[in-house]
Amino acid sequence: MVAMLFFLLLFTNFRATTQQEHLNINLYSSLTPTGNSSWLSPSGFYGFGFYSQGNGFSVGIFIAGIPQKTVVWTANRDSPPVPGNVTLHLTGGGSLMLQSADGQEESIISTSVPIAKASMFDSGNFVLYNSDEEIIWQSFRKPTNTILPGQSLLAGEELYSSVSETDQSTGIFRLKMQYDGNLVQYPKDTPDLAPYSYFSSFTDGRGGNVSLNLDSDGHLYLLDSKGSNIKNFTPGGNSTKELFYLMRIDIDGIFRVYSFTLNQSNLSVVWVSSNEKCSPKGICGLNRYCFQNDQEIGCQCLPGFAASGEGSRISGSCQKNFSTESCESKYGNIIYSIERVANTTWEDNPYSILSLPTEEECVEVCLEDCNCEAAMFKDGKCKKQKLPLTYGRKLSDSNIALIKVGVSKFAASPREGVEPQRSKKERQAHFLIVGVSLIVFALTILIISGVLVYRNGVYKYKKISSKIRLDEDAGELRKVVGDEVVDNLELERMVNVGLWCIQYEPPLRPSMKAVVSMLEGVADIPRPPSPTSFS
Ligand SMILES: *[C@@H]1O[C@H](CO)[C@@H](O)[C@H](O)[C@H]1NC(C)=O
Ligand SMILES: *[C@@H]1O[C@H](CO)[C@@H](O)[C@H](O)[C@H]1NC(C)=O
Ligand SMILES: *[C@@H]1O[C@H](CO)[C@@H](O)[C@H](O)[C@H]1NC(C)=O
Ligand SMILES: *[C@@H]1O[C@H](CO)[C@@H](O)[C@H](O)[C@H]1NC(C)=O
Ligand SMILES: *[C@@H]1O[C@H](CO)[C@@H](O)[C@H](O)[C@H]1NC(C)=O
Ligand SMILES: *[C@@H]1O[C@H](CO)[C@@H](O)[C@H](O)[C@H]1NC(C)=O
Ligand SMILES: *[C@@H]1O[C@H](CO)[C@@H](O)[C@H](O)[C@H]1NC(C)=O
Ligand SMILES: *[C@@H]1O[C@H](CO)[C@@H](O)[C@H](O)[C@H]1NC(C)=O
């Protein structure tokens, strides 16, 4: 037992001293992307310097000792890559500068006092000192997405995922060591509040200075301010000289502990924060939901939506694939219906919550509300929401998402698999539209016939009225009625009343009462005006 302890102490000491091995970098030292491109730690395991990124180069720390250069830290990670004709200088004035070919300078690491010396440690830590040999800056205190053995994430510090395997810019997820003692994961741009979190160590209230630590044997754990272990994530204990570890928040929002050996090309996953790859909130972007098949995840647009841009898996988005028209214009070119997506969960952000017993009622209520773009129905609760929908995820036995979708009346074709649902009002409106269309059609036919008949009528009228005007003194009117025996006065009265009644302009036509008076001879009959032509 004592021997074992002694051995352990010796071993720990050995590792500790090897980690203290470092390369000193003096003032006036420089690096170029294509020449001496990095300062390697004495073991050759870690390097500080240029690594290729995109079309150019970035400055950072990477594992140089394995075939696949793995980046563990990046300077100015959101700055664009630089071209191959730049130089990195530790200037005589005490600053670390990137100098472009035309002489422009950009600070790589800002320090409040001049740098006197830099060191690259075998631990992977890059350290800057002032002239009193005091540490003024170290990469271990400015983590990006990775924690190395010996490095801690202190209260208030956070890691941010990268955009992709080949782009170390800030991605969409973070891991925060909170001042309340809780280690929590959130999407990038959210407040530190429970509704946005997707991972928690459940250690809140354990003091103000809890830290996340990784040891060289792969042990990942939380220490409180007194140095007591309050939570283990991994057991550790596999301490060999050949096996190395790191912890990283990956682009998919999950954080993992990896192990690797010098002759191994890829890192091996030792531990994951979650096996539910859809749990990181917002992994599928807006208006999409995440589903997991075995080890792979996929993102699915809402019905009626299409992936915008390249539709890349992470942080892509879907947009409405139907032209939007004011919902109020019921008789516009768009018909709204509801399509359902079962078993999905979304950010709970309703503008109205109603207690409704059935899904059908929830559908009705959303269709009748122009502000309602989607509704979540579960257990008699109908939550009306506006777009975009975020944090979508397939989860059995969760909400039924009811999505309002507009379909052009003229290009309406049913989408496969999803049953469109129309409200009672919509159905009524539908019948009304059909009814009105039929009536309009009938009226059109009527008017056309009317026109034809009237044209004929005008011809006859002209004939009659000309006869009346030109021939009445000569009793020629009789000719109109042929050989029938009629009272001339009576005949003229009836013809005139008839001519008044077929006036094209309705206001000119006499009322029924006036017609009766005229026929009875009570009222005088003025001479009817000449009819106006249709054309
Ligand atoms: C690289 O650096 C070494 C010493 O640090 C120096 O001897 C060598 O000339 C440099 N090579 C180039 C291409 O600058
Ligand atoms: C440096 O390289 C960039 C990209 O290759 C090029 O556009 C620029 O002209 C170069 N500058 C000089 C001074 O050669
Ligand atoms: C946390 O650490 C800081 C700096 O070491 C110290 O000033 C502070 O008192 C500590 N807070 C607690 C609650 O231990
Ligand atoms: C230790 O090694 C064993 C066997 O290789 C492995 O199953 C276990 O996951 C390792 N533990 C850690 C913390 O690396
Ligand atoms: C890698 O190195 C380890 C330890 O040195 C050795 O046990 C293992 O067989 C090597 N693997 C390969 C693929 O060379
Ligand atoms: C290493 O990773 C790459 C890409 O992830 C994969 O194609 C390759 O098969 C892996 N190699 C080994 C030895 O696992
Ligand atoms: C909507 O998406 C479908 C298939 O995703 C496509 O065929 C259709 O043309 C799109 N409609 C519009 C209006 O973009
Ligand atoms: C929704 O989840 C329930 C419970 O797991 C399951 O019975 C049902 O088949 C699921 N429905 C769909 C459409 O996935």
XYZ file of C-alpha atoms and ligand atoms in Angstrom:
647
model
C 0.000 0.000 0.000
C 2.736 2.422 1.009
C 4.770 1.273 -1.972
C 1.820 1.878 -4.232
C 1.279 5.365 -2.785
C 4.972 6.081 -3.199
C 4.826 4.880 -6.792
C 1.716 6.956 -7.431
C 3.343 10.072 -5.962
C 6.466 9.480 -8.007
C 4.402 8.958 -11.118
C 2.236 12.050 -10.527
C 5.378 14.051 -9.864
C 6.940 12.726 -13.048
C 3.929 13.746 -15.082
C 3.759 17.112 -13.342
C 7.385 17.867 -14.133
C 7.071 16.765 -17.751
C 4.129 19.140 -18.044
C 6.354 21.928 -16.810
C 8.695 21.324 -19.740
C 8.432 24.262 -22.051
C 9.923 26.074 -25.002
C 10.983 29.659 -24.309
C 10.181 32.164 -27.026
C 12.168 35.390 -26.867
C 11.451 38.866 -28.212
C 12.019 39.298 -31.958
C 10.984 35.685 -32.622
C 8.687 35.214 -35.582
C 6.657 32.635 -37.493
C 5.333 32.456 -41.046
C 2.606 30.132 -42.390
C 4.884 28.608 -45.007
C 8.297 28.658 -43.245
C 8.777 28.040 -39.508
C 5.057 27.892 -38.853
C 4.875 26.966 -35.142
C 6.604 26.918 -31.778
C 6.487 23.324 -30.578
C 6.521 22.281 -26.933
C 9.639 20.224 -26.013
C 7.760 16.922 -26.430
C 6.654 18.035 -29.881
C 3.160 17.200 -28.821
C 1.554 20.673 -28.844
C 2.356 23.598 -31.089
C 1.521 27.302 -31.130
C 1.412 28.911 -34.556
C -0.233 28.822 -37.936
C -2.608 26.089 -39.040
C -4.528 26.034 -42.296
C -8.112 27.110 -42.221
C -10.328 27.667 -45.249
C -8.311 29.341 -47.988
C -5.705 30.676 -45.572
C -4.321 30.321 -42.070
C -5.302 30.960 -38.482
C -3.146 31.272 -35.367
C -3.756 28.869 -32.512
C -2.662 25.843 -30.489
C -2.964 22.359 -31.929
C -1.921 18.814 -31.197
C 1.106 18.494 -33.450
C 2.064 14.999 -32.375
C -0.746 13.128 -34.109
C -1.315 12.714 -37.840
C -4.564 14.716 -37.787
C -3.740 18.194 -36.451
C -6.403 18.775 -33.795
C -6.936 22.442 -32.911
C -7.487 23.056 -29.185
C -7.349 26.864 -29.090
C -7.661 29.688 -31.637
C -6.647 33.362 -31.427
C -9.358 35.773 -32.607
C -11.437 32.801 -33.666
C -14.021 34.925 -35.438
C -11.497 36.807 -37.583
C -11.187 35.653 -41.199
C -8.190 33.460 -42.124
C -5.031 35.337 -43.170
C -3.059 34.806 -46.415
C 0.235 32.942 -46.581
C 2.368 36.102 -46.873
C 1.923 37.314 -43.259
C 4.390 37.133 -40.360
C 3.720 36.615 -36.657
C 6.115 38.694 -34.529
C 6.882 38.828 -30.848
C 7.979 42.434 -31.278
C 10.731 44.255 -29.434
C 8.008 46.537 -28.077
C 6.492 43.522 -26.289
C 3.436 42.625 -28.332
C 2.368 39.622 -30.393
C 1.518 41.034 -33.819
C 0.432 39.695 -37.149
C 2.120 41.717 -39.881
C 0.707 41.620 -43.402
C 2.949 41.705 -46.509
C 2.208 45.411 -46.982
C 3.236 46.216 -43.399
C -0.146 46.461 -41.658
C -0.188 45.112 -38.108
C -2.933 43.378 -36.157
C -2.675 42.356 -32.513
C -3.048 38.618 -31.939
C -3.137 38.685 -28.148
C -3.704 41.933 -26.252
C -1.932 42.385 -22.931
C -2.058 45.357 -20.576
C 1.737 45.368 -20.057
C 4.535 44.630 -22.562
C 5.454 40.978 -23.129
C 9.015 40.081 -22.153
C 8.892 36.360 -22.941
C 6.549 33.605 -24.084
C 6.520 29.865 -23.312
C 4.921 26.886 -24.998
C 4.305 24.139 -22.404
C 4.003 20.393 -22.917
C 0.578 20.707 -21.245
C -0.632 22.689 -24.249
C -0.624 25.986 -22.347
C 0.824 29.043 -24.113
C 1.972 31.598 -21.532
C 3.092 35.242 -21.771
C 5.275 36.884 -19.068
C 6.197 40.430 -18.167
C 9.755 41.512 -17.393
C 9.326 40.316 -13.772
C 8.646 36.777 -15.069
C 5.022 37.090 -13.932
C 2.305 35.483 -16.023
C 0.328 38.215 -17.767
C -1.697 35.983 -20.097
C -2.209 32.232 -20.656
C -4.308 30.268 -23.138
C -5.566 27.994 -20.323
C -7.518 30.978 -18.956
C -8.975 31.859 -22.373
C -10.520 28.564 -23.457
C -12.404 28.387 -26.744
C -14.046 24.954 -27.133
C -11.538 22.606 -25.452
C -10.236 21.856 -21.942
C -6.900 20.025 -21.666
C -5.649 18.019 -18.659
C -4.551 20.472 -15.987
C -6.852 23.162 -17.351
C -10.002 24.239 -15.479
C -13.174 26.033 -16.421
C -13.634 28.507 -13.586
C -16.827 30.136 -12.347
C -18.071 32.619 -14.936
C -16.102 31.049 -17.800
C -17.667 29.320 -20.759
C -16.754 27.244 -23.792
C -18.307 27.831 -27.216
C -18.646 25.173 -29.872
C -17.079 25.744 -33.296
C -18.961 26.278 -36.546
C -17.671 23.075 -38.148
C -14.827 20.564 -38.037
C -12.842 22.781 -40.376
C -13.988 26.215 -39.171
C -13.039 27.153 -35.618
C -15.255 30.278 -35.554
C -17.809 30.549 -32.757
C -20.650 28.094 -33.303
C -24.126 27.950 -31.805
C -23.709 26.231 -28.407
C -22.036 27.007 -25.091
C -21.099 25.329 -21.833
C -21.052 27.630 -18.842
C -19.572 27.169 -15.381
C -22.044 29.347 -13.522
C -21.412 31.335 -10.358
C -24.242 29.385 -8.720
C -22.142 26.213 -8.936
C -24.110 24.711 -11.808
C -22.464 23.576 -15.042
C -25.054 24.309 -17.757
C -25.373 24.165 -21.542
C -27.334 26.689 -23.585
C -27.657 27.834 -27.189
C -25.218 30.677 -27.882
C -27.387 33.799 -27.756
C -29.700 33.140 -24.845
C -29.889 34.381 -21.266
C -28.616 31.998 -18.567
C -32.125 30.802 -17.753
C -33.524 27.321 -17.197
C -35.979 27.329 -20.136
C -33.056 27.637 -22.555
C -30.765 25.046 -20.971
C -30.340 21.560 -22.366
C -27.807 20.138 -19.919
C -27.229 20.703 -16.220
C -24.924 19.174 -13.630
C -27.619 19.926 -11.000
C -24.987 21.311 -8.632
C -26.428 24.776 -8.129
C -26.139 26.167 -4.649
C -22.753 24.489 -4.090
C -20.842 27.719 -3.619
C -19.581 30.549 -5.729
C -16.323 29.125 -7.052
C -17.150 25.698 -8.423
C -14.807 24.713 -11.278
C -14.763 22.036 -13.973
C -11.491 20.092 -14.054
C -9.882 17.489 -16.300
C -6.965 15.383 -15.077
C -4.334 13.631 -17.166
C -5.973 10.256 -16.423
C -9.240 11.334 -18.064
C -10.973 12.230 -14.799
C -13.575 14.987 -15.413
C -15.143 16.445 -12.258
C -16.371 19.509 -10.373
C -14.523 21.027 -7.413
C -16.075 23.500 -4.999
C -14.262 26.535 -3.557
C -12.794 24.425 -0.725
C -11.326 21.986 -3.232
C -13.820 19.205 -2.498
C -15.005 17.023 -5.328
C -18.760 17.579 -5.687
C -19.399 15.611 -8.871
C -17.644 13.133 -11.150
C -18.482 12.911 -14.840
C -15.825 10.281 -15.653
C -14.035 7.944 -13.223
C -10.544 8.484 -14.672
C -7.816 6.121 -13.564
C -6.431 5.059 -16.955
C -3.136 6.805 -16.468
C -0.547 5.712 -18.980
C 2.192 7.663 -20.647
C 0.792 6.918 -24.108
C -2.849 7.812 -23.504
C -3.896 11.461 -23.697
C -7.246 13.122 -23.019
C -9.139 16.257 -23.846
C -12.648 17.535 -23.295
C -14.439 19.513 -25.964
C -17.859 20.993 -26.681
C -18.435 19.699 -30.187
C -20.147 21.427 -33.086
C -23.332 19.443 -32.330
C -23.581 20.970 -28.843
C -22.674 17.778 -26.939
C -19.498 17.846 -24.834
C -17.266 14.799 -24.846
C -14.105 13.445 -23.289
C -11.735 12.011 -25.900
C -8.664 9.844 -25.574
C -5.899 9.415 -28.112
C -2.465 7.907 -28.503
C 0.401 9.250 -30.553
C 0.079 6.583 -33.234
C -3.682 6.982 -33.518
C -5.122 9.095 -36.286
C -8.504 9.768 -34.705
C -9.654 10.715 -31.231
C -11.752 8.097 -29.408
C -14.822 9.115 -27.471
C -14.514 8.105 -23.794
C -17.576 9.893 -22.414
C -20.511 11.960 -23.749
C -22.668 14.499 -21.896
C -25.784 13.127 -23.607
C -26.707 10.310 -25.958
C -29.707 12.272 -27.137
C -28.205 14.081 -30.056
C -31.366 16.084 -30.600
C -31.255 17.567 -27.088
C -29.064 20.631 -27.905
C -31.671 23.338 -28.358
C -31.772 24.838 -31.829
C -29.594 22.196 -33.478
C -31.932 22.198 -36.465
C -32.442 25.959 -36.717
C -35.770 27.670 -37.278
C -38.997 25.954 -38.328
C -37.315 22.552 -38.388
C -37.357 19.678 -35.951
C -34.645 17.185 -35.108
C -35.047 13.423 -35.214
C -32.566 10.728 -34.335
C -32.091 7.429 -36.149
C -29.568 5.271 -34.339
C -26.468 7.458 -34.071
C -27.398 9.934 -36.762
C -29.662 12.941 -36.533
C -31.703 14.593 -39.241
C -33.651 17.816 -39.556
C -37.124 18.025 -41.040
C -38.856 21.195 -42.229
C -42.391 21.896 -41.043
C -45.040 20.969 -43.627
C -45.357 23.840 -46.094
C -41.794 24.977 -45.396
C -38.595 24.511 -47.411
C -34.937 24.566 -46.376
C -33.341 27.903 -47.171
C -29.816 28.241 -48.491
C -27.817 25.045 -48.517
C -30.044 23.627 -45.806
C -26.960 22.416 -43.974
C -27.835 20.180 -41.102
C -26.717 22.320 -38.188
C -28.135 25.813 -37.783
C -29.898 25.736 -41.135
C -33.458 27.004 -41.318
C -36.685 26.465 -43.168
C -38.901 29.166 -44.567
C -42.512 29.345 -45.678
C -42.904 27.737 -49.046
C -46.157 29.554 -49.766
C -46.734 33.178 -50.643
C -48.167 35.027 -47.699
C -51.194 37.155 -48.154
C -53.183 38.940 -45.524
C -55.048 36.289 -43.611
C -58.086 38.598 -43.498
C -58.631 38.458 -47.257
C -60.559 35.217 -47.133
C -61.318 35.432 -50.804
C -57.731 36.131 -51.883
C -55.599 33.630 -53.709
C -54.575 31.695 -50.603
C -56.571 29.091 -48.740
C -55.336 28.370 -45.225
C -55.444 24.942 -43.715
C -53.814 23.195 -40.778
C -51.304 20.392 -41.095
C -50.391 18.360 -38.038
C -47.011 17.092 -36.891
C -47.401 14.653 -34.044
C -44.942 14.095 -31.193
C -42.817 17.203 -31.467
C -41.652 19.626 -28.821
C -40.758 23.292 -29.425
C -39.776 26.384 -27.530
C -42.758 27.108 -25.308
C -43.500 30.661 -26.389
C -47.269 31.016 -26.849
C -49.074 34.358 -27.057
C -52.296 32.730 -25.914
C -53.161 29.551 -24.022
C -56.676 28.143 -24.242
C -58.262 25.182 -22.497
C -59.900 23.194 -25.270
C -60.904 19.556 -25.006
C -60.148 18.468 -28.561
C -57.515 18.945 -31.203
C -60.278 19.860 -33.691
C -61.249 22.841 -31.571
C -57.634 23.929 -31.401
C -57.512 23.724 -35.215
C -60.677 25.859 -35.472
C -59.388 28.448 -33.064
C -56.070 28.809 -34.893
C -57.677 29.027 -38.339
C -60.031 31.739 -37.127
C -57.210 33.818 -35.599
C -55.125 35.699 -38.146
C -52.262 36.053 -35.649
C -52.085 32.305 -35.115
C -49.402 30.758 -37.325
C -49.121 27.513 -35.383
C -50.632 25.919 -32.306
C -49.391 23.288 -29.890
C -52.015 20.921 -28.586
C -51.515 18.621 -25.617
C -53.729 17.470 -22.750
C -56.567 19.898 -23.438
C -54.248 22.892 -23.768
C -54.161 24.777 -27.041
C -51.187 27.141 -27.239
C -51.274 29.617 -30.094
C -47.882 30.703 -31.409
C -46.286 32.901 -34.002
C -43.430 31.943 -36.296
C -40.619 31.136 -36.274
C -40.801 27.959 -34.231
C -37.509 27.112 -32.544
C -35.896 24.230 -30.634
C -37.971 21.719 -32.604
C -37.424 18.113 -31.718
C -39.199 14.814 -32.218
C -40.236 13.486 -28.829
C -42.756 10.721 -28.383
C -45.925 11.620 -26.552
C -45.256 15.357 -26.670
C -47.227 18.092 -28.454
C -49.196 17.822 -31.614
C -47.921 20.772 -33.611
C -50.653 22.306 -35.758
C -49.122 24.372 -38.537
C -51.125 26.900 -40.523
C -50.277 26.476 -44.171
C -51.407 28.576 -47.103
C -52.074 26.959 -50.450
C -52.618 28.874 -53.669
C -56.164 28.176 -54.853
C -54.892 27.591 -58.340
C -51.897 25.399 -57.499
C -53.521 23.488 -54.679
C -52.284 19.940 -54.576
C -52.428 17.751 -51.489
C -49.111 17.047 -49.801
C -48.394 13.401 -49.264
C -48.767 11.962 -45.832
C -50.296 14.978 -44.163
C -54.016 15.439 -44.024
C -55.064 19.058 -44.460
C -57.798 20.096 -42.083
C -60.263 22.850 -42.812
C -62.383 24.632 -40.225
C -66.169 24.816 -40.275
C -65.928 28.459 -41.306
C -63.531 27.518 -44.088
C -65.932 24.878 -45.315
C -68.803 27.377 -45.187
C -66.666 29.897 -47.037
C -65.860 27.203 -49.553
C -69.538 26.475 -50.214
C -70.225 30.208 -50.382
C -67.495 30.642 -52.993
C -68.893 27.783 -55.080
C -72.451 29.123 -54.699
C -71.528 32.687 -55.613
C -69.557 31.418 -58.607
C -72.601 29.495 -59.851
C -74.871 32.509 -59.405
C -72.372 34.760 -61.207
C -72.202 32.249 -64.046
C -75.983 32.092 -64.304
C -76.219 35.891 -64.270
C -73.616 36.146 -67.014
C -75.617 33.815 -69.216
C -78.749 35.796 -68.401
C -77.103 39.105 -69.279
C -75.734 37.758 -72.554
C -79.173 36.470 -73.508
C -80.620 39.765 -72.322
C -78.246 41.658 -74.583
C -79.195 39.546 -77.574
C -82.902 39.861 -76.857
C -82.607 43.578 -76.190
C -80.676 44.248 -79.380
C -83.517 42.631 -81.216
C -85.903 44.691 -79.118
C -84.150 47.942 -79.968
C -84.485 47.131 -83.644
C -88.221 46.530 -83.256
C -88.610 49.616 -81.038
C -86.928 51.797 -83.620
C -89.234 50.399 -86.210
C -92.340 51.022 -84.100
C -91.389 54.469 -82.849
C -90.467 55.622 -86.342
C -93.813 54.378 -87.500
C -95.524 56.244 -84.691
C -93.651 59.457 -85.415
C -93.881 59.427 -89.197
C -97.188 57.698 -89.840
C -99.490 58.396 -86.853
C -101.419 61.262 -88.688
C -101.963 58.969 -91.525
C -103.327 56.236 -89.289
C -100.417 54.148 -90.403
C -100.100 52.714 -86.913
C -102.819 50.335 -87.761
C -100.398 48.608 -90.072
C -98.422 47.504 -87.065
C -101.307 45.434 -85.794
C -102.397 44.181 -89.143
C -106.096 43.642 -89.794
C -107.225 43.410 -86.120
C -109.966 45.751 -85.104
C -108.616 48.060 -82.363
C -109.342 51.467 -80.895
C -106.674 53.764 -82.377
C -106.324 55.783 -79.183
C -106.132 52.627 -77.082
C -103.497 51.178 -79.407
C -101.332 54.301 -79.299
C -101.602 54.422 -75.477
C -100.528 50.763 -75.140
C -97.617 51.126 -77.553
C -96.355 54.201 -75.720
C -96.648 52.530 -72.309
C -94.790 49.539 -73.753
C -92.039 51.793 -75.088
C -91.679 53.417 -71.650
C -91.443 50.000 -69.994
C -88.579 48.772 -72.144
C -86.389 51.828 -71.560
C -82.770 50.714 -71.150
C -82.115 53.024 -68.203
C -84.147 51.552 -65.290
C -84.807 54.964 -63.674
C -86.625 56.026 -66.841
C -89.057 53.136 -66.615
C -92.388 54.064 -64.982
C -93.478 52.485 -61.724
C -96.197 49.795 -61.827
C -98.662 52.299 -60.356
C -97.862 54.828 -63.127
C -98.227 52.108 -65.795
C -101.710 51.208 -64.498
C -102.709 54.892 -64.463
C -101.445 55.346 -68.018
C -103.276 52.268 -69.319
C -106.498 53.373 -67.600
C -106.128 56.749 -69.312
C -106.008 58.559 -65.944
C -102.517 59.876 -66.527
C -101.168 61.560 -69.632
C -98.494 59.590 -71.480
C -95.460 61.666 -72.440
C -93.660 60.790 -75.653
C -91.071 58.063 -74.848
C -87.402 59.020 -75.474
C -85.452 57.387 -78.270
C -83.655 54.302 -76.918
C -79.877 54.505 -76.530
C -77.745 52.057 -78.378
C -75.937 49.271 -76.509
C -72.674 49.731 -78.272
C 13.404 28.039 -38.342
O 13.849 28.272 -37.033
C 15.146 27.727 -36.757
C 15.462 27.974 -35.324
O 14.384 28.325 -34.544
C 16.161 28.379 -37.681
O 17.419 27.791 -37.457
C 15.742 28.164 -39.118
O 16.610 28.855 -39.971
C 14.319 28.694 -39.342
N 13.922 28.380 -40.685
C 13.365 29.309 -41.496
C 12.956 28.848 -42.853
O 13.178 30.468 -41.123
C -0.516 38.641 -49.928
O -1.323 37.566 -50.319
C -2.648 37.942 -50.704
C -3.442 36.679 -50.963
O -2.679 35.721 -51.615
C -2.579 38.837 -51.918
O -3.885 39.251 -52.267
C -1.762 40.053 -51.567
O -1.603 40.857 -52.731
C -0.386 39.641 -51.066
N 0.331 40.844 -50.630
C 1.533 41.138 -51.055
C 2.104 42.454 -50.603
O 2.193 40.379 -51.747
C -14.049 32.867 -5.394
O -12.731 33.110 -5.802
C -12.374 34.476 -5.799
C -10.983 34.602 -6.369
O -10.183 33.501 -6.019
C -12.461 35.006 -4.368
O -12.139 36.355 -4.354
C -13.887 34.798 -3.872
O -13.974 35.166 -2.509
C -14.293 33.353 -3.980
N -15.690 33.224 -3.635
C -16.145 32.237 -2.882
C -17.612 32.251 -2.603
O -15.424 31.354 -2.431
C -10.123 2.939 -19.168
O -9.754 1.874 -20.026
C -10.762 0.920 -20.208
C -10.207 -0.200 -21.069
O -9.537 0.333 -22.172
C -11.980 1.570 -20.844
O -13.015 0.643 -20.976
C -12.455 2.730 -19.962
O -13.516 3.417 -20.612
C -11.315 3.685 -19.752
N -11.728 4.746 -18.862
C -11.413 5.992 -19.093
C -11.922 6.997 -18.110
O -10.744 6.348 -20.043
C -0.230 2.287 -30.755
O 0.661 2.377 -29.638
C 0.245 1.569 -28.547
C 1.169 1.846 -27.404
O 2.435 2.303 -27.819
C 0.307 0.107 -28.969
O -0.116 -0.712 -27.879
C -0.669 -0.081 -30.129
O -0.592 -1.406 -30.606
C -0.316 0.869 -31.255
N -1.351 0.802 -32.273
C -1.059 0.810 -33.569
C -2.247 0.720 -34.493
O 0.079 0.897 -33.985
C -10.882 8.639 -38.695
O -11.940 9.574 -38.965
C -12.250 9.690 -40.324
C -13.269 10.762 -40.464
O -14.021 10.930 -39.318
C -12.727 8.341 -40.836
O -13.010 8.432 -42.214
C -11.646 7.290 -40.603
O -12.128 6.022 -40.991
C -11.258 7.248 -39.152
N -10.112 6.366 -38.975
C -10.035 5.454 -38.005
C -8.801 4.645 -37.955
O -10.950 5.298 -37.191
C -42.821 24.058 -52.191
O -42.010 22.927 -52.017
C -42.255 21.901 -52.939
C -41.372 20.714 -52.585
O -40.610 20.955 -51.474
C -41.977 22.398 -54.340
O -42.240 21.393 -55.272
C -42.847 23.618 -54.624
O -42.524 24.130 -55.871
C -42.658 24.664 -53.572
N -43.606 25.726 -53.780
C -43.249 27.036 -53.763
C -44.358 28.000 -53.950
O -42.097 27.388 -53.580
C -46.476 9.529 -30.952
O -46.024 8.943 -29.760
C -46.896 7.958 -29.243
C -46.369 7.521 -27.906
O -45.016 7.151 -27.982
C -46.967 6.805 -30.249
O -47.862 5.841 -29.777
C -47.445 7.336 -31.585
O -47.418 6.316 -32.547
C -46.581 8.484 -32.055
N -47.153 9.049 -33.251
C -46.410 9.411 -34.301
C -47.160 9.941 -35.469
O -45.188 9.340 -34.303
